[in-house]
JSON list of C-alpha atoms in Angstrom, two decimals:
[
{"chain": "G", "resi": 1, "resn": "MET", "atom": "CA", "xyz": [57.05, -27.67, -1.59]},
{"chain": "G", "resi": 2, "resn": "ASN", "atom": "CA", "xyz": [60.97, -27.74, -0.62]},
{"chain": "G", "resi": 3, "resn": "ASP", "atom": "CA", "xyz": [62.91, -24.58, -1.84]},
{"chain": "G", "resi": 4, "resn": "ASP", "atom": "CA", "xyz": [65.40, -24.35, -4.17]},
{"chain": "G", "resi": 5, "resn": "LYS", "atom": "CA", "xyz": [63.58, -25.95, -6.90]},
{"chain": "G", "resi": 6, "resn": "THR", "atom": "CA", "xyz": [64.89, -26.69, -10.52]},
{"chain": "G", "resi": 7, "resn": "GLY", "atom": "CA", "xyz": [62.77, -27.32, -13.55]},
{"chain": "G", "resi": 8, "resn": "ARG", "atom": "CA", "xyz": [62.56, -27.34, -17.84]},
{"chain": "G", "resi": 9, "resn": "CYS", "atom": "CA", "xyz": [61.51, -27.03, -21.12]},
{"chain": "G", "resi": 10, "resn": "LEU", "atom": "CA", "xyz": [61.02, -30.66, -22.85]},
{"chain": "G", "resi": 11, "resn": "CYS", "atom": "CA", "xyz": [64.55, -30.00, -24.56]},
{"chain": "G", "resi": 12, "resn": "GLY", "atom": "CA", "xyz": [66.38, -28.55, -21.73]},
{"chain": "G", "resi": 13, "resn": "ALA", "atom": "CA", "xyz": [67.43, -25.24, -23.92]},
{"chain": "G", "resi": 14, "resn": "VAL", "atom": "CA", "xyz": [65.47, -23.36, -20.44]},
{"chain": "G", "resi": 15, "resn": "THR", "atom": "CA", "xyz": [65.65, -23.94, -17.49]},
{"chain": "G", "resi": 16, "resn": "VAL", "atom": "CA", "xyz": [64.06, -22.29, -13.96]},
{"chain": "G", "resi": 17, "resn": "ARG", "atom": "CA", "xyz": [65.62, -22.53, -10.90]},
{"chain": "G", "resi": 18, "resn": "VAL", "atom": "CA", "xyz": [63.56, -21.26, -8.21]},
{"chain": "G", "resi": 19, "resn": "ARG", "atom": "CA", "xyz": [64.61, -20.07, -4.07]},
{"chain": "G", "resi": 20, "resn": "GLY", "atom": "CA", "xyz": [61.49, -19.99, -2.04]},
{"chain": "G", "resi": 21, "resn": "LYS", "atom": "CA", "xyz": [58.19, -21.46, -2.07]},
{"chain": "G", "resi": 22, "resn": "LEU", "atom": "CA", "xyz": [56.16, -21.90, -4.59]},
{"chain": "G", "resi": 23, "resn": "GLY", "atom": "CA", "xyz": [51.86, -21.53, -4.56]},
{"chain": "G", "resi": 24, "resn": "PRO", "atom": "CA", "xyz": [49.72, -23.82, -5.12]},
{"chain": "G", "resi": 25, "resn": "VAL", "atom": "CA", "xyz": [48.72, -25.15, -8.29]},
{"chain": "G", "resi": 26, "resn": "SER", "atom": "CA", "xyz": [46.10, -22.29, -10.31]},
{"chain": "G", "resi": 27, "resn": "TYR", "atom": "CA", "xyz": [44.35, -23.92, -13.72]},
{"chain": "G", "resi": 28, "resn": "CYS", "atom": "CA", "xyz": [43.40, -21.21, -15.94]},
{"chain": "G", "resi": 29, "resn": "HIS", "atom": "CA", "xyz": [40.35, -22.31, -18.24]},
{"chain": "G", "resi": 30, "resn": "CYS", "atom": "CA", "xyz": [40.55, -19.30, -20.63]},
{"chain": "G", "resi": 31, "resn": "SER", "atom": "CA", "xyz": [40.15, -18.98, -24.26]},
{"chain": "G", "resi": 32, "resn": "GLN", "atom": "CA", "xyz": [43.80, -18.36, -24.92]},
{"chain": "G", "resi": 33, "resn": "CYS", "atom": "CA", "xyz": [45.50, -21.30, -22.16]},
{"chain": "G", "resi": 34, "resn": "ARG", "atom": "CA", "xyz": [42.83, -23.69, -23.99]},
{"chain": "G", "resi": 35, "resn": "ARG", "atom": "CA", "xyz": [44.67, -22.32, -27.36]},
{"chain": "G", "resi": 36, "resn": "GLN", "atom": "CA", "xyz": [48.42, -22.36, -26.30]},
{"chain": "G", "resi": 37, "resn": "THR", "atom": "CA", "xyz": [47.89, -25.67, -23.82]},
{"chain": "G", "resi": 38, "resn": "GLY", "atom": "CA", "xyz": [45.45, -28.16, -25.79]},
{"chain": "G", "resi": 39, "resn": "LEU", "atom": "CA", "xyz": [43.70, -28.25, -22.45]},
{"chain": "G", "resi": 40, "resn": "TYR", "atom": "CA", "xyz": [44.37, -25.39, -19.58]},
{"chain": "G", "resi": 41, "resn": "TYR", "atom": "CA", "xyz": [47.34, -23.67, -18.08]},
{"chain": "G", "resi": 42, "resn": "ALA", "atom": "CA", "xyz": [48.45, -25.55, -15.11]},
{"chain": "G", "resi": 43, "resn": "THR", "atom": "CA", "xyz": [51.02, -22.55, -13.16]},
{"chain": "G", "resi": 44, "resn": "THR", "atom": "CA", "xyz": [52.13, -22.31, -9.98]},
{"chain": "G", "resi": 45, "resn": "ALA", "atom": "CA", "xyz": [53.70, -19.08, -8.62]},
{"chain": "G", "resi": 46, "resn": "ALA", "atom": "CA", "xyz": [56.79, -17.53, -7.03]},
{"chain": "G", "resi": 47, "resn": "THR", "atom": "CA", "xyz": [58.23, -13.67, -6.50]},
{"chain": "G", "resi": 48, "resn": "LEU", "atom": "CA", "xyz": [60.31, -12.95, -9.31]},
{"chain": "G", "resi": 49, "resn": "ASP", "atom": "CA", "xyz": [62.78, -12.40, -7.10]},
{"chain": "G", "resi": 50, "resn": "GLU", "atom": "CA", "xyz": [63.44, -15.78, -6.82]},
{"chain": "G", "resi": 51, "resn": "VAL", "atom": "CA", "xyz": [63.40, -16.78, -10.30]},
{"chain": "G", "resi": 52, "resn": "GLU", "atom": "CA", "xyz": [66.10, -17.74, -11.71]},
{"chain": "G", "resi": 53, "resn": "ILE", "atom": "CA", "xyz": [65.57, -18.64, -16.22]},
{"chain": "G", "resi": 54, "resn": "ASN", "atom": "CA", "xyz": [68.41, -19.42, -17.61]},
{"chain": "G", "resi": 55, "resn": "GLY", "atom": "CA", "xyz": [68.39, -20.68, -21.71]},
{"chain": "G", "resi": 56, "resn": "ARG", "atom": "CA", "xyz": [66.61, -16.48, -21.90]},
{"chain": "G", "resi": 57, "resn": "ASP", "atom": "CA", "xyz": [67.67, -16.60, -25.26]},
{"chain": "G", "resi": 58, "resn": "SER", "atom": "CA", "xyz": [65.72, -19.68, -26.40]},
{"chain": "G", "resi": 59, "resn": "ILE", "atom": "CA", "xyz": [62.69, -17.95, -24.85]},
{"chain": "G", "resi": 60, "resn": "GLY", "atom": "CA", "xyz": [59.80, -16.78, -27.21]},
{"chain": "G", "resi": 61, "resn": "ILE", "atom": "CA", "xyz": [57.35, -13.99, -25.82]},
{"chain": "G", "resi": 62, "resn": "TYR", "atom": "CA", "xyz": [53.64, -13.37, -27.44]},
{"chain": "G", "resi": 63, "resn": "ARG", "atom": "CA", "xyz": [51.70, -10.83, -26.12]},
{"chain": "G", "resi": 64, "resn": "ALA", "atom": "CA", "xyz": [48.24, -12.52, -26.03]},
{"chain": "G", "resi": 65, "resn": "SER", "atom": "CA", "xyz": [46.97, -9.40, -24.58]},
{"chain": "G", "resi": 66, "resn": "PRO", "atom": "CA", "xyz": [48.00, -5.79, -24.03]},
{"chain": "G", "resi": 67, "resn": "GLU", "atom": "CA", "xyz": [48.45, -7.49, -19.49]},
{"chain": "G", "resi": 68, "resn": "ALA", "atom": "CA", "xyz": [50.70, -9.98, -19.97]},
{"chain": "G", "resi": 69, "resn": "GLU", "atom": "CA", "xyz": [53.30, -12.00, -21.93]},
{"chain": "G", "resi": 70, "resn": "ARG", "atom": "CA", "xyz": [53.36, -15.71, -22.27]},
{"chain": "G", "resi": 71, "resn": "ALA", "atom": "CA", "xyz": [56.73, -16.88, -22.99]},
{"chain": "G", "resi": 72, "resn": "PHE", "atom": "CA", "xyz": [57.77, -20.55, -24.72]},
{"chain": "G", "resi": 73, "resn": "CYS", "atom": "CA", "xyz": [60.69, -21.92, -25.38]},
{"chain": "G", "resi": 74, "resn": "GLN", "atom": "CA", "xyz": [61.53, -21.32, -29.41]},
{"chain": "G", "resi": 75, "resn": "THR", "atom": "CA", "xyz": [63.01, -24.71, -29.46]},
{"chain": "G", "resi": 76, "resn": "CYS", "atom": "CA", "xyz": [61.11, -27.43, -28.71]},
{"chain": "G", "resi": 77, "resn": "GLY", "atom": "CA", "xyz": [57.34, -24.87, -27.61]},
{"chain": "G", "resi": 78, "resn": "SER", "atom": "CA", "xyz": [56.97, -25.55, -24.34]},
{"chain": "G", "resi": 79, "resn": "PRO", "atom": "CA", "xyz": [55.51, -22.51, -22.82]},
{"chain": "G", "resi": 80, "resn": "ILE", "atom": "CA", "xyz": [57.63, -21.58, -19.80]},
{"chain": "G", "resi": 81, "resn": "TYR", "atom": "CA", "xyz": [55.29, -18.74, -17.34]},
{"chain": "G", "resi": 82, "resn": "TRP", "atom": "CA", "xyz": [52.76, -15.97, -17.84]},
{"chain": "G", "resi": 83, "resn": "LYS", "atom": "CA", "xyz": [53.72, -12.88, -16.29]},
{"chain": "G", "resi": 84, "resn": "GLU", "atom": "CA", "xyz": [51.47, -9.89, -16.09]},
{"chain": "G", "resi": 85, "resn": "ASN", "atom": "CA", "xyz": [52.59, -6.52, -16.80]},
{"chain": "G", "resi": 86, "resn": "ASP", "atom": "CA", "xyz": [54.28, -4.25, -13.72]},
{"chain": "G", "resi": 87, "resn": "GLU", "atom": "CA", "xyz": [53.65, -7.44, -11.18]},
{"chain": "G", "resi": 88, "resn": "PRO", "atom": "CA", "xyz": [56.13, -8.98, -8.47]},
{"chain": "G", "resi": 89, "resn": "ARG", "atom": "CA", "xyz": [54.95, -12.34, -9.28]},
{"chain": "G", "resi": 90, "resn": "ILE", "atom": "CA", "xyz": [55.25, -15.32, -12.19]},
{"chain": "G", "resi": 91, "resn": "SER", "atom": "CA", "xyz": [53.32, -17.50, -12.88]},
{"chain": "G", "resi": 92, "resn": "LEU", "atom": "CA", "xyz": [55.73, -20.67, -13.73]},
{"chain": "G", "resi": 93, "resn": "MET", "atom": "CA", "xyz": [54.05, -23.18, -16.18]},
{"chain": "G", "resi": 94, "resn": "ALA", "atom": "CA", "xyz": [53.69, -26.56, -12.95]},
{"chain": "G", "resi": 95, "resn": "GLY", "atom": "CA", "xyz": [54.79, -29.41, -15.87]},
{"chain": "G", "resi": 96, "resn": "LEU", "atom": "CA", "xyz": [58.35, -27.66, -15.64]},
{"chain": "G", "resi": 97, "resn": "PHE", "atom": "CA", "xyz": [59.45, -29.24, -12.54]},
{"chain": "G", "resi": 98, "resn": "PRO", "atom": "CA", "xyz": [60.02, -32.79, -12.01]},
{"chain": "G", "resi": 99, "resn": "ASN", "atom": "CA", "xyz": [58.47, -35.35, -9.90]},
{"chain": "G", "resi": 100, "resn": "PRO", "atom": "CA", "xyz": [58.15, -34.97, -6.47]},
{"chain": "G", "resi": 101, "resn": "THR", "atom": "CA", "xyz": [56.59, -31.40, -7.33]},
{"chain": "G", "resi": 102, "resn": "GLY", "atom": "CA", "xyz": [55.76, -31.27, -3.27]},
{"chain": "G", "resi": 103, "resn": "LEU", "atom": "CA", "xyz": [52.73, -28.91, -4.96]},
{"chain": "G", "resi": 104, "resn": "GLU", "atom": "CA", "xyz": [48.77, -29.14, -4.57]},
{"chain": "G", "resi": 105, "resn": "GLY", "atom": "CA", "xyz": [46.06, -27.99, -6.83]},
{"chain": "G", "resi": 106, "resn": "GLY", "atom": "CA", "xyz": [44.76, -24.63, -5.73]},
{"chain": "G", "resi": 107, "resn": "TYR", "atom": "CA", "xyz": [41.71, -23.26, -7.79]},
{"chain": "G", "resi": 108, "resn": "HIS", "atom": "CA", "xyz": [40.19, -22.75, -11.02]},
{"chain": "G", "resi": 109, "resn": "ILE", "atom": "CA", "xyz": [39.91, -19.68, -12.72]},
{"chain": "G", "resi": 110, "resn": "HIS", "atom": "CA", "xyz": [37.98, -18.68, -15.73]},
{"chain": "G", "resi": 111, "resn": "CYS", "atom": "CA", "xyz": [35.65, -21.42, -15.65]},
{"chain": "G", "resi": 112, "resn": "ALA", "atom": "CA", "xyz": [33.03, -19.90, -17.99]},
{"chain": "G", "resi": 113, "resn": "ASP", "atom": "CA", "xyz": [35.40, -20.12, -20.97]},
{"chain": "G", "resi": 114, "resn": "LYS", "atom": "CA", "xyz": [36.33, -23.52, -20.46]},
{"chain": "G", "resi": 115, "resn": "GLY", "atom": "CA", "xyz": [36.22, -26.25, -23.23]},
{"chain": "G", "resi": 116, "resn": "ASP", "atom": "CA", "xyz": [32.84, -27.70, -23.32]},
{"chain": "G", "resi": 117, "resn": "PHE", "atom": "CA", "xyz": [34.92, -31.27, -24.17]},
{"chain": "G", "resi": 118, "resn": "TYR", "atom": "CA", "xyz": [35.67, -32.28, -20.16]},
{"chain": "G", "resi": 119, "resn": "GLU", "atom": "CA", "xyz": [35.07, -31.44, -16.72]},
{"chain": "G", "resi": 120, "resn": "ILE", "atom": "CA", "xyz": [36.33, -29.98, -13.52]},
{"chain": "G", "resi": 121, "resn": "ASN", "atom": "CA", "xyz": [35.51, -32.55, -11.09]},
{"chain": "G", "resi": 122, "resn": "ASP", "atom": "CA", "xyz": [38.33, -32.23, -8.21]},
{"chain": "G", "resi": 123, "resn": "GLY", "atom": "CA", "xyz": [36.46, -30.32, -5.94]},
{"chain": "G", "resi": 124, "resn": "LEU", "atom": "CA", "xyz": [38.93, -27.19, -6.38]},
{"chain": "G", "resi": 125, "resn": "ARG", "atom": "CA", "xyz": [37.26, -23.82, -5.85]},
{"chain": "G", "resi": 126, "resn": "GLN", "atom": "CA", "xyz": [36.01, -22.62, -9.21]},
{"chain": "G", "resi": 127, "resn": "TYR", "atom": "CA", "xyz": [35.86, -19.34, -10.42]},
{"chain": "G", "resi": 128, "resn": "PRO", "atom": "CA", "xyz": [33.95, -17.97, -13.50]},
{"chain": "G", "resi": 129, "resn": "GLY", "atom": "CA", "xyz": [36.99, -14.85, -14.08]},
{"chain": "G", "resi": 130, "resn": "SER", "atom": "CA", "xyz": [39.96, -14.60, -12.27]},
{"chain": "G", "resi": 131, "resn": "ASN", "atom": "CA", "xyz": [39.79, -15.15, -8.78]},
{"chain": "G", "resi": 132, "resn": "ASP", "atom": "CA", "xyz": [40.73, -11.61, -8.14]}
]
């Protein structure tokens, strides 16, 4: 993906600018991600020092677990990011960025918890839990 990529939430109240390379798309199938989005999270990661988030007054934070926070636009409800405590990287929703994104699918995580109403058949690596 090209450097200096800008994305936004559905209503445009929150914008995200990344200066640097985004990682491959990770698809998370855990029950929390499914409940928040209706299917699964599709995120790409960047280091915090390469990310600029504007519209922070419009961002709501929800801590579904003590280990991480989930951010969303309080106006339109779009998920923005998932960030683990004290980690130097942030997982940004891949759908924030307009086409062509240049992003490529990487892997699926928490597949043991995926919904029973769909199949994963794209050939990407699948992990029962996280990929750690």
